[in-house]
PDB file of C-alpha atoms in Angstrom:
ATOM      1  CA  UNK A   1     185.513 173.831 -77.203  1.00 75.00           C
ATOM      2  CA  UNK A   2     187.138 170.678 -78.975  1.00 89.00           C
ATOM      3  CA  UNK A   3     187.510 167.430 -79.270  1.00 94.00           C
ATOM      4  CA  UNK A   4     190.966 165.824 -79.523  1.00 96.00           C
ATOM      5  CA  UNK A   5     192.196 162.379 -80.123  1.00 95.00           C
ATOM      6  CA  UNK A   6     195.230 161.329 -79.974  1.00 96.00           C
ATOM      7  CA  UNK A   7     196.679 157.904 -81.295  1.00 96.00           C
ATOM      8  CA  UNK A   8     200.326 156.585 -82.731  1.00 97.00           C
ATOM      9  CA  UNK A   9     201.663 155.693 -79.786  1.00 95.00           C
ATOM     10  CA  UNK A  10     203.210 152.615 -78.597  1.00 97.00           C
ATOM     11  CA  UNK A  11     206.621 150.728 -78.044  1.00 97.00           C
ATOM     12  CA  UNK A  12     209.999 151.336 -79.630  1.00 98.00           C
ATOM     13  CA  UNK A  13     213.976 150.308 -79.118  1.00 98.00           C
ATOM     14  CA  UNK A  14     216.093 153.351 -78.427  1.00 98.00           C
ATOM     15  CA  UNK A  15     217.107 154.884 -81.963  1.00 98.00           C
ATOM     16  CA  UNK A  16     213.345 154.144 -83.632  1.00 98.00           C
ATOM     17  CA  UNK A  17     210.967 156.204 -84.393  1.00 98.00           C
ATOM     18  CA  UNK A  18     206.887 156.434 -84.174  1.00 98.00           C
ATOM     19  CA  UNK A  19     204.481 158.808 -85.604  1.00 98.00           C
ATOM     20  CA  UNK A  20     201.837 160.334 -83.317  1.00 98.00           C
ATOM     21  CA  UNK A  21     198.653 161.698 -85.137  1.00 98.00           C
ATOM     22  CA  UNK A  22     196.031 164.192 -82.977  1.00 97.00           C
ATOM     23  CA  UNK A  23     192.525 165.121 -85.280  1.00 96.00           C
ATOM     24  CA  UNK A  24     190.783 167.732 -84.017  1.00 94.00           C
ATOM     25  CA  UNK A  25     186.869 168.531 -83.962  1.00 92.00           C
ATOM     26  CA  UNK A  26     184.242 170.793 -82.550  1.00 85.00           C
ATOM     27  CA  UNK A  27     185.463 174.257 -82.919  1.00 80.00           C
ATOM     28  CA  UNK A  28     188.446 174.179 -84.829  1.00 78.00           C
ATOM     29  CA  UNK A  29     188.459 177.651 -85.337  1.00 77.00           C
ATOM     30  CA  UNK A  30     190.060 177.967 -81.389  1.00 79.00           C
ATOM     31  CA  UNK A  31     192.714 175.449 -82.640  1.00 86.00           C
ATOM     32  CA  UNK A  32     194.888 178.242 -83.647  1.00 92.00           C
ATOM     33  CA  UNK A  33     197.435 176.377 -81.912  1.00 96.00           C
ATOM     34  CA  UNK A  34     197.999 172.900 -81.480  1.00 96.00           C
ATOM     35  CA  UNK A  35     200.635 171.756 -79.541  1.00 98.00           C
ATOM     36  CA  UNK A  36     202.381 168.197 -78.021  1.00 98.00           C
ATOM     37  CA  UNK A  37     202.956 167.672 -74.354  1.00 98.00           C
ATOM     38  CA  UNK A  38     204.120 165.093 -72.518  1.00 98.00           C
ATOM     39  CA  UNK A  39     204.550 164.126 -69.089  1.00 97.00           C
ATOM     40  CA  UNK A  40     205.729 160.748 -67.148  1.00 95.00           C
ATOM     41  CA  UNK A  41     205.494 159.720 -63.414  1.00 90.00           C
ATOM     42  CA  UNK A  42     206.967 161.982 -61.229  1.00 92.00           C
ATOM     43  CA  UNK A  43     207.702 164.554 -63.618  1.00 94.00           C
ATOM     44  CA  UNK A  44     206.391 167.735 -64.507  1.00 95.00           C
ATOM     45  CA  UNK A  45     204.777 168.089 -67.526  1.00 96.00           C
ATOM     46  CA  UNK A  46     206.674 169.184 -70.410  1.00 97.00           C
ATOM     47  CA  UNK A  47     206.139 170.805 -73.756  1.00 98.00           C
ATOM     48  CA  UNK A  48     207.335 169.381 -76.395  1.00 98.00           C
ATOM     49  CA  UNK A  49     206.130 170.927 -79.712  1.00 98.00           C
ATOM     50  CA  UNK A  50     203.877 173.687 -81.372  1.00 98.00           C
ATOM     51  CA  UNK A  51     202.556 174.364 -84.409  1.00 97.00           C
ATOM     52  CA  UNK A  52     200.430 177.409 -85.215  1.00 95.00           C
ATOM     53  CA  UNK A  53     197.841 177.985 -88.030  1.00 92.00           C
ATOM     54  CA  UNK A  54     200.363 179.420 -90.328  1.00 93.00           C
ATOM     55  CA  UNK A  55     202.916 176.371 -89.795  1.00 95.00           C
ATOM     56  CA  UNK A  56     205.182 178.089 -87.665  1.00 97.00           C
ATOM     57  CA  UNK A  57     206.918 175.730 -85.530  1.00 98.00           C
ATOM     58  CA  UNK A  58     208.228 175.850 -81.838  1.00 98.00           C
ATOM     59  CA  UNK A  59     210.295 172.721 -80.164  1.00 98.00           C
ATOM     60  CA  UNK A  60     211.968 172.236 -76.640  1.00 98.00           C
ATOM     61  CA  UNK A  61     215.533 171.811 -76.843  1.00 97.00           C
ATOM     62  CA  UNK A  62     215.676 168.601 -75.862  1.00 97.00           C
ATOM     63  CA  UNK A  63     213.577 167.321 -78.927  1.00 98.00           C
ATOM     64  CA  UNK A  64     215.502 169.801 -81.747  1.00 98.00           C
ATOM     65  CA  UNK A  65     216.452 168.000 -84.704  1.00 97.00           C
ATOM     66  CA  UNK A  66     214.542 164.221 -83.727  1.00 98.00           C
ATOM     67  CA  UNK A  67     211.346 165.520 -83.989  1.00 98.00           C
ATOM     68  CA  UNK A  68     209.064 167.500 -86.679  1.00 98.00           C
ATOM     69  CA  UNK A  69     205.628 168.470 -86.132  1.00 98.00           C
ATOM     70  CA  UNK A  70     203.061 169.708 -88.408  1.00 97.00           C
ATOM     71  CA  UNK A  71     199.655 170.084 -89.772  1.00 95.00           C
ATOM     72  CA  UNK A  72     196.843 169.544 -92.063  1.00 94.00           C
ATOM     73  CA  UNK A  73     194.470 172.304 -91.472  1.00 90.00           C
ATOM     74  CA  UNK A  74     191.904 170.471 -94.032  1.00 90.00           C
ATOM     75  CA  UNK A  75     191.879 167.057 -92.195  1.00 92.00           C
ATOM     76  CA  UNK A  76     192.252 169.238 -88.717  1.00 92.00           C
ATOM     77  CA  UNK A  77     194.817 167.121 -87.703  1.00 95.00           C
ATOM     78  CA  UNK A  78     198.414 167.447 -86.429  1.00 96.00           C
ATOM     79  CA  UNK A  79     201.409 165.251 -86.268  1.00 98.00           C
ATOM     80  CA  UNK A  80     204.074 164.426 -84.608  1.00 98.00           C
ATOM     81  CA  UNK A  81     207.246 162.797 -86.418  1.00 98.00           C
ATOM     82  CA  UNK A  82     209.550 160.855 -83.584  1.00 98.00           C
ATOM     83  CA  UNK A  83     212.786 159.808 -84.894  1.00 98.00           C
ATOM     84  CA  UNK A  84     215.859 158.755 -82.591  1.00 98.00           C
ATOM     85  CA  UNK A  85     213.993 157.976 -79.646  1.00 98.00           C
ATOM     86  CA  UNK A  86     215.960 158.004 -76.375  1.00 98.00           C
ATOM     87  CA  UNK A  87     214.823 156.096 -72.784  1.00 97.00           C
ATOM     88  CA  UNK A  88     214.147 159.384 -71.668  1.00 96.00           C
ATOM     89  CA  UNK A  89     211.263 160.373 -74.547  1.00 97.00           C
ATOM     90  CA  UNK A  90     209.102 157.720 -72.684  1.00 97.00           C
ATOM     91  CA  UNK A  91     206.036 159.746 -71.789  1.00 98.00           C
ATOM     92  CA  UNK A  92     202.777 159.816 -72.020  1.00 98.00           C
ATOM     93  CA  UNK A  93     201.821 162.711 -75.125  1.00 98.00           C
ATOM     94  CA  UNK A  94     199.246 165.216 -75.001  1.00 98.00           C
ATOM     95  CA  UNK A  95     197.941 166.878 -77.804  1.00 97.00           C
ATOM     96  CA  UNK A  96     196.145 170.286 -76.873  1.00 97.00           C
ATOM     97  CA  UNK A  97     195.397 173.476 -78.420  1.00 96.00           C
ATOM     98  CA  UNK A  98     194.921 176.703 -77.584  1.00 94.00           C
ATOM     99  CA  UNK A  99     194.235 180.664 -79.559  1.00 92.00           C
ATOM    100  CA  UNK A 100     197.726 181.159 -79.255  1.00 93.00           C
ATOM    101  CA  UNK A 101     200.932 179.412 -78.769  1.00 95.00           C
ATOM    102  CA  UNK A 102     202.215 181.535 -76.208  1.00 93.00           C
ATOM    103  CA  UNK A 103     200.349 178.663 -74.219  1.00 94.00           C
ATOM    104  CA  UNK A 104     202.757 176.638 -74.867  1.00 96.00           C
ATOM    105  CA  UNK A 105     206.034 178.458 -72.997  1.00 95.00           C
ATOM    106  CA  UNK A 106     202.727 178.957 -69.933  1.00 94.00           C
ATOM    107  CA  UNK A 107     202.239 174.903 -70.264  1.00 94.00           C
ATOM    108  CA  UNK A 108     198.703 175.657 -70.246  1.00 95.00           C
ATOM    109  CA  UNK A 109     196.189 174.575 -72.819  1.00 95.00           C
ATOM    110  CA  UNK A 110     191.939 175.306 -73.603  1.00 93.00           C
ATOM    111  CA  UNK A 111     191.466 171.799 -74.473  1.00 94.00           C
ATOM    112  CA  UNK A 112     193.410 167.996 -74.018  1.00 96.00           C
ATOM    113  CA  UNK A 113     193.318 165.079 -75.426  1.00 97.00           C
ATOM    114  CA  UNK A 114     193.452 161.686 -73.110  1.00 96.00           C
ATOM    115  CA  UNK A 115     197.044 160.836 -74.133  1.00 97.00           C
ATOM    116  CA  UNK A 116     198.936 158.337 -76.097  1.00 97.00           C
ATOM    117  CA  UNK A 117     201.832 156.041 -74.140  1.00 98.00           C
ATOM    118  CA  UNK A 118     205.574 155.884 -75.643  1.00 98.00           C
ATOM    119  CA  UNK A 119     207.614 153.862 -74.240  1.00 98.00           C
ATOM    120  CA  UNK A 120     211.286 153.572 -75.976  1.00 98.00           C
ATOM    121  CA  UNK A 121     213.191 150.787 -73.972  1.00 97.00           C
ATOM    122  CA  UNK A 122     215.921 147.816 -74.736  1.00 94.00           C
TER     123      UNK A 122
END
């Protein structure tokens, strides 16, 4: 079991860019994965980013190319690099983690974190 905390989150104009940070503690050893969902009202949740152990990176489409996630196994944190927001990356984020990152294609997680609001609007 872990511990996660997310924070960076907050309000941008289409075409900025925020940085979320998740640290992890408790058992990091189960934190093979660590991933970034998100989810706003009335939509389903949605993965948006993994990063494994070894830095090996997934992404959904729609986020390819705007955003980079990655790690720091010796502060037990992960990141998440926003760049070219768009109305529609408004969400609240999720960091989780899980042994492996097939989790993430399953949108399923072992642990959460209580999420971090974005909100990219004119």
């Amino acid at each position: 079991q872990v511990d996660l905390l997310e924070s960076g989150g907050g309000s941008v104009q289409p075409g900025g860019s925020l940085r979320l940070s998740c640290v992890v503690s408790g058992d990091i050893y189960s934190a093979y994965c660590m991933m970034w969902f998100r989810q706003s009202p009335g939509k389903e949740r949605e993965g948006v980013a993994a990063i494994d152990m070894d830095g090996k990176t997934i992404y959904a489409d729609s986020v390819k190319g705007r955003f980079t996630v990655s790690r720091d196994n010796a502060k037990n944190s992960m990141y998440l690099e926003m760049n070219n927001l768009k109305s529609e990356d408004t969400a609240t984020y999720y960091c989780a983690t899980s042994w492996g990152c097939g989790s993430f294609y399953l949108k399923r997680a072992d642990s959460w974190g209580q999420g971090t609001q974005v909100n990219v609007s004119s």
